[in-house]
PDB file of C-alpha atoms in Angstrom:
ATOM      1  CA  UNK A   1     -30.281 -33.722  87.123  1.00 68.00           C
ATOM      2  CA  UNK A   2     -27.268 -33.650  89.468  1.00 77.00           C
ATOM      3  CA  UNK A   3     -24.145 -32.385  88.667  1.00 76.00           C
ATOM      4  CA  UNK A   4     -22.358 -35.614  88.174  1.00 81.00           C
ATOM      5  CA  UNK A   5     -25.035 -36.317  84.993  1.00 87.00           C
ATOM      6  CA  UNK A   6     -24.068 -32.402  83.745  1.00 87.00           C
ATOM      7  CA  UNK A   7     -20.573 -33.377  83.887  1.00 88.00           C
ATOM      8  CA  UNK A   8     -20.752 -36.405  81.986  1.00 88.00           C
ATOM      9  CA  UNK A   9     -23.012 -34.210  79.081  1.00 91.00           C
ATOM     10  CA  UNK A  10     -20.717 -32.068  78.759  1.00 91.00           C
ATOM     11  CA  UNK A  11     -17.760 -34.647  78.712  1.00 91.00           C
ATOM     12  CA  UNK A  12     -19.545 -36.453  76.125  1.00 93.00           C
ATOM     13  CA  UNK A  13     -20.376 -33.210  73.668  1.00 93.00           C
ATOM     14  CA  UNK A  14     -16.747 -32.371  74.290  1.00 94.00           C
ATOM     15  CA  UNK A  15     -16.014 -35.669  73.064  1.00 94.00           C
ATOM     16  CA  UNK A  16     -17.904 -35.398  69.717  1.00 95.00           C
ATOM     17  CA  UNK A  17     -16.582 -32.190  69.266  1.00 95.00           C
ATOM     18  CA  UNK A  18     -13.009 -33.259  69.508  1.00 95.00           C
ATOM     19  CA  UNK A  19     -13.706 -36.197  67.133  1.00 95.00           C
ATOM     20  CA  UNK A  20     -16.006 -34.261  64.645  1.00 95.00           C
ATOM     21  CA  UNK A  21     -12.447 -32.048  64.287  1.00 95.00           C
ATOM     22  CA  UNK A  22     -10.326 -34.761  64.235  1.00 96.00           C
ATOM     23  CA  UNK A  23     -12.377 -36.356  61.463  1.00 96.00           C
ATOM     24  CA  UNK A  24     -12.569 -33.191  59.329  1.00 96.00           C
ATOM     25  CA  UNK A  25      -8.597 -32.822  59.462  1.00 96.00           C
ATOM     26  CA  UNK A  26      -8.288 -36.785  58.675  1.00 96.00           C
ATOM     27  CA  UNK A  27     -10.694 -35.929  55.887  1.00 96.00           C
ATOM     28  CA  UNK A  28      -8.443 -32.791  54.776  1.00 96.00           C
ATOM     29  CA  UNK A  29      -5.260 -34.536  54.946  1.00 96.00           C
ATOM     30  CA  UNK A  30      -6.639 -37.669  52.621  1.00 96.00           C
ATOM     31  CA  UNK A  31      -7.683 -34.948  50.304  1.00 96.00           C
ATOM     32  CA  UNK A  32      -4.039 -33.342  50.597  1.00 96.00           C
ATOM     33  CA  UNK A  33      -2.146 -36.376  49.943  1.00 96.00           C
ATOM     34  CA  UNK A  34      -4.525 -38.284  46.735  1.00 97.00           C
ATOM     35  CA  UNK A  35      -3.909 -33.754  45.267  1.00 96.00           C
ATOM     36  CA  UNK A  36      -0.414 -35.075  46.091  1.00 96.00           C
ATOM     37  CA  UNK A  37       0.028 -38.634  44.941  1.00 95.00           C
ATOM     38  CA  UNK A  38      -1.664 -37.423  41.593  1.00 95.00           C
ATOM     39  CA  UNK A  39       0.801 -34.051  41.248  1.00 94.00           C
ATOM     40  CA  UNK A  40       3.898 -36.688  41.597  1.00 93.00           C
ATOM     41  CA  UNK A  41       2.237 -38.774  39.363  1.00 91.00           C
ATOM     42  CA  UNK A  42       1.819 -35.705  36.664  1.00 91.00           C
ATOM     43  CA  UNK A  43       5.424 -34.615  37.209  1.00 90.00           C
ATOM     44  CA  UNK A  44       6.981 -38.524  36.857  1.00 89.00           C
ATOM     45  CA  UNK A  45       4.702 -38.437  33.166  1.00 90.00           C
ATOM     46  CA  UNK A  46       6.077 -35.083  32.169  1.00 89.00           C
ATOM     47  CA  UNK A  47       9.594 -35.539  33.506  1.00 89.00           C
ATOM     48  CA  UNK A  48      10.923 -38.499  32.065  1.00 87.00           C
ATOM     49  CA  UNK A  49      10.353 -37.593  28.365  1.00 89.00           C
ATOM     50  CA  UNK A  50      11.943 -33.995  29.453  1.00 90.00           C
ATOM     51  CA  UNK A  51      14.894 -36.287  30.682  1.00 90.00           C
ATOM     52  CA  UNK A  52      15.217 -38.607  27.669  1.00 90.00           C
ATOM     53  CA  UNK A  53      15.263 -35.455  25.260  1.00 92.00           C
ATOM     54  CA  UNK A  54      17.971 -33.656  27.896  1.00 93.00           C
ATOM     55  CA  UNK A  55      20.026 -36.818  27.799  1.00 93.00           C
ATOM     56  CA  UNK A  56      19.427 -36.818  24.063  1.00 93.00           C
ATOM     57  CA  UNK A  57      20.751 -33.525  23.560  1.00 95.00           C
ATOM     58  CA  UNK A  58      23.752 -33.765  25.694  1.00 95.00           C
ATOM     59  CA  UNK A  59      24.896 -36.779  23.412  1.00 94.00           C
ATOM     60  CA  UNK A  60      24.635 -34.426  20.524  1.00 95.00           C
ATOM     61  CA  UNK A  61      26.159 -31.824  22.257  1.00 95.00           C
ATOM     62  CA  UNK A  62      29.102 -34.067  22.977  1.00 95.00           C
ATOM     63  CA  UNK A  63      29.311 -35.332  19.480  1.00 95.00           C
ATOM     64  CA  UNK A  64      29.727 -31.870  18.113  1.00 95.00           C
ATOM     65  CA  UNK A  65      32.348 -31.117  20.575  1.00 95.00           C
ATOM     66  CA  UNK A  66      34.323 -34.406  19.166  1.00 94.00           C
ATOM     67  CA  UNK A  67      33.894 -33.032  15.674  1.00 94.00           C
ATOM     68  CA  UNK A  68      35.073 -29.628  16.975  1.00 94.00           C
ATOM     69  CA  UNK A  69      37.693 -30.601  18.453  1.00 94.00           C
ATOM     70  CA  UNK A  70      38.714 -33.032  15.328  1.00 93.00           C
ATOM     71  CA  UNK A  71      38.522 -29.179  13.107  1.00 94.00           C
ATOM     72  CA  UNK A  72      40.707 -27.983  15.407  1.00 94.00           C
ATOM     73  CA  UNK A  73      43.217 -30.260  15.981  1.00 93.00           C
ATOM     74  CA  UNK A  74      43.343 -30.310  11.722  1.00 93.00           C
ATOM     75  CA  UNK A  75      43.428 -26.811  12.073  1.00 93.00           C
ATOM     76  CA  UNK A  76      46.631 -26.802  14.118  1.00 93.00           C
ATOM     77  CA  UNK A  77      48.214 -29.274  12.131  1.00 93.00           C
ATOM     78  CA  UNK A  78      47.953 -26.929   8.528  1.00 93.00           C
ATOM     79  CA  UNK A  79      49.061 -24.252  10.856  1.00 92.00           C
ATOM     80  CA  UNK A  80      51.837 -25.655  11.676  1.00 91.00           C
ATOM     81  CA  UNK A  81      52.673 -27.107   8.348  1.00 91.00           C
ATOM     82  CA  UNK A  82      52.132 -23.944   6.861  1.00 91.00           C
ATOM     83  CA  UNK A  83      54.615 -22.406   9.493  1.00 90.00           C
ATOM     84  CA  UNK A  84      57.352 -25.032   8.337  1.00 89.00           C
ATOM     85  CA  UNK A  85      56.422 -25.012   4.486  1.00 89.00           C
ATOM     86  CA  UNK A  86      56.459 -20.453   5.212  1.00 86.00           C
ATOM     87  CA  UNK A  87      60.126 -20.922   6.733  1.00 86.00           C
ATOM     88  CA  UNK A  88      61.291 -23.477   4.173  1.00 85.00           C
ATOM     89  CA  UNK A  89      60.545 -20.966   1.243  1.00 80.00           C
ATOM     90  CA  UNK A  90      61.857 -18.411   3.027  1.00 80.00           C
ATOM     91  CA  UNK A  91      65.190 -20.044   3.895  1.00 79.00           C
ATOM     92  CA  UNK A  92      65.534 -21.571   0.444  1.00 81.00           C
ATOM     93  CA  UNK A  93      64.702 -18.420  -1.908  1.00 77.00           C
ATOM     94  CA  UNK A  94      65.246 -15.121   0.387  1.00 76.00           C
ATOM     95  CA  UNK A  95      68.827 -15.602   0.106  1.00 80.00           C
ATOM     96  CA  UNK A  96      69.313 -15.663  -3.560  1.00 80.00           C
ATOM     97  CA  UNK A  97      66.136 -13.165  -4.027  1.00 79.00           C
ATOM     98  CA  UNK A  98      67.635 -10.688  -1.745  1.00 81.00           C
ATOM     99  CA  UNK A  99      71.344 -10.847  -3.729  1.00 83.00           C
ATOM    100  CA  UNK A 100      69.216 -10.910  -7.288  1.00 84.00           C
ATOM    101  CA  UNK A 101      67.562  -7.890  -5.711  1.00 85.00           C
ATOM    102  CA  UNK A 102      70.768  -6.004  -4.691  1.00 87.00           C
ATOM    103  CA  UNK A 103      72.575  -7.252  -7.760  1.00 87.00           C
ATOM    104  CA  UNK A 104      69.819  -5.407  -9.918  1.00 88.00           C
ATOM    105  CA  UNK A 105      69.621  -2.661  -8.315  1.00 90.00           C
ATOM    106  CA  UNK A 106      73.509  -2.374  -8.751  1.00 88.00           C
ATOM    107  CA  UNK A 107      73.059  -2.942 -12.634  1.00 89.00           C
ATOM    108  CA  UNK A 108      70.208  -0.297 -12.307  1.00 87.00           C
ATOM    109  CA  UNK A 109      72.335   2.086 -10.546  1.00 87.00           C
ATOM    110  CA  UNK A 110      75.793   2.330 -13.180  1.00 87.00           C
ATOM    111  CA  UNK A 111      73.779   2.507 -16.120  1.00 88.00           C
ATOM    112  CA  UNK A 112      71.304   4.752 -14.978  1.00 81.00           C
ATOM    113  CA  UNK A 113      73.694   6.995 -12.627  1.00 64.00           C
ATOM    114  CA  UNK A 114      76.239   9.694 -14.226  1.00 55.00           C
ATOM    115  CA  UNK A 115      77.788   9.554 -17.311  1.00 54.00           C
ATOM    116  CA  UNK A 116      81.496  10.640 -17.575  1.00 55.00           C
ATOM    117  CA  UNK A 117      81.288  13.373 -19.597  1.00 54.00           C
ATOM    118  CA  UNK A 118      78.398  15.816 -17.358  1.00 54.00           C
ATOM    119  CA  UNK A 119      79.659  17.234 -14.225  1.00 57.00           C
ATOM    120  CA  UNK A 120      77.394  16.559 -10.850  1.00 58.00           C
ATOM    121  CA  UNK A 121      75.117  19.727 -10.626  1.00 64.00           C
ATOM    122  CA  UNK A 122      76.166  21.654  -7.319  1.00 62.00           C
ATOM    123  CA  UNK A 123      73.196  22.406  -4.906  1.00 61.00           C
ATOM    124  CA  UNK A 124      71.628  25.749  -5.909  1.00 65.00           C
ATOM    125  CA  UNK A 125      70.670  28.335  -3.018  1.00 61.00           C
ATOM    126  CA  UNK A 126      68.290  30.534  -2.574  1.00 59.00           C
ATOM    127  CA  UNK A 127      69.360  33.725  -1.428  1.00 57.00           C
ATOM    128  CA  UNK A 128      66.402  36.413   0.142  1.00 62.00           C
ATOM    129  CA  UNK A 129      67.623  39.660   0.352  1.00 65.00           C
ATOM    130  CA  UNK A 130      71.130  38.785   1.471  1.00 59.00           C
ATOM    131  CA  UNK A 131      69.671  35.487   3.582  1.00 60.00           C
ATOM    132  CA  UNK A 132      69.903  31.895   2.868  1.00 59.00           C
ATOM    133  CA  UNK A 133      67.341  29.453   3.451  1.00 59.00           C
ATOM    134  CA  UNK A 134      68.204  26.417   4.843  1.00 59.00           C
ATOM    135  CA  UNK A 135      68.362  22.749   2.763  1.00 59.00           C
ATOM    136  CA  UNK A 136      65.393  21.654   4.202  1.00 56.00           C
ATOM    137  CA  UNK A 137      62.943  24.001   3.630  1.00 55.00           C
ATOM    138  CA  UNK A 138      63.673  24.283  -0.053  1.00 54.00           C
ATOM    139  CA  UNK A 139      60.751  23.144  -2.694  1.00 58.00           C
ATOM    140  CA  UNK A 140      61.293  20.239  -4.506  1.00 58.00           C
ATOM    141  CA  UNK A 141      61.481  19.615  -8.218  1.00 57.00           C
ATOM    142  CA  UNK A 142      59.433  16.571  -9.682  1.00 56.00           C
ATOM    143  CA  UNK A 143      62.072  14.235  -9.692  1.00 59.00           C
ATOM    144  CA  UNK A 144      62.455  14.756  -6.015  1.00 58.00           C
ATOM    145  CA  UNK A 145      65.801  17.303  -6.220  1.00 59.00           C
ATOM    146  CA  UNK A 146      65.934  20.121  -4.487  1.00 55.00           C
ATOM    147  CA  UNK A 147      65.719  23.782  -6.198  1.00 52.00           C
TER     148      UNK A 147
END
């Protein structure tokens, strides 16, 4: 054999070698892409009921926030009404149940205060071995005088 017939061996086995790699990684990369075509295909199945139920529940979600909002607009309103109906009472029957108030307590206070005839007692003091104590830190009787 001469060298030019070596040469073309060993270009030739190089050349199967190169293809028998090539076709492995073709062979590999089909593979990868029908694992891939069918995980896409999983995900679309699973997805689009996932996305019908989320679109479901954010219509519900945005009909309770309508009726929400409806509570608390109502809300608002009897607030506010109760703030004017609150005022109105007040404006219309404080003023004669504050001078009913005072006028009774008037009437409570000349018949119930001193009579004519009995002279006001005069404070009493306590005297401690030539000492006074003061008004204030004398006990009190039980209807609220001081001893």
């Amino acid at each position: 054999m001469s060298g030019g017939e070596v040469a073309g061996i060993l270009v030739a086995v190089f050349w199967a070698i190169l293809v028998s790699f090539l076709a492995v990684a073709l062979a590999r990369l089909a593979q990868t892409l029908k694992a891939t075509t069918k995980l896409v295909a999983d995900v679309t199945e699973q997805a689009v009921p996932l996305l019908a139920d989320a679109s479901a529940t954010v219509r519900s979600a945005q009909t309770q926030i309508d009726r929400v909002d409806a509570i608390a607009s109502d809300v608002q309103e009897v607030a506010s009404n109760a703030s004017a109906l609150s005022s109105t009472v007040a404006s219309t029957f404080g003023g004669p149940l504050v001078k009913v108030a005072a006028f009774g307590y008037g009437v409570r206070r000349a018949l119930g205060g001193r009579k004519e005839d009995v002279p006001a007692k005069a404070p009493r003091r306590t005297v401690i071995v030539g000492r006074t104590i003061p008004a204030a830190r004398r006990k009190r009787n039980r209807r609220g005088e001081r001893d």
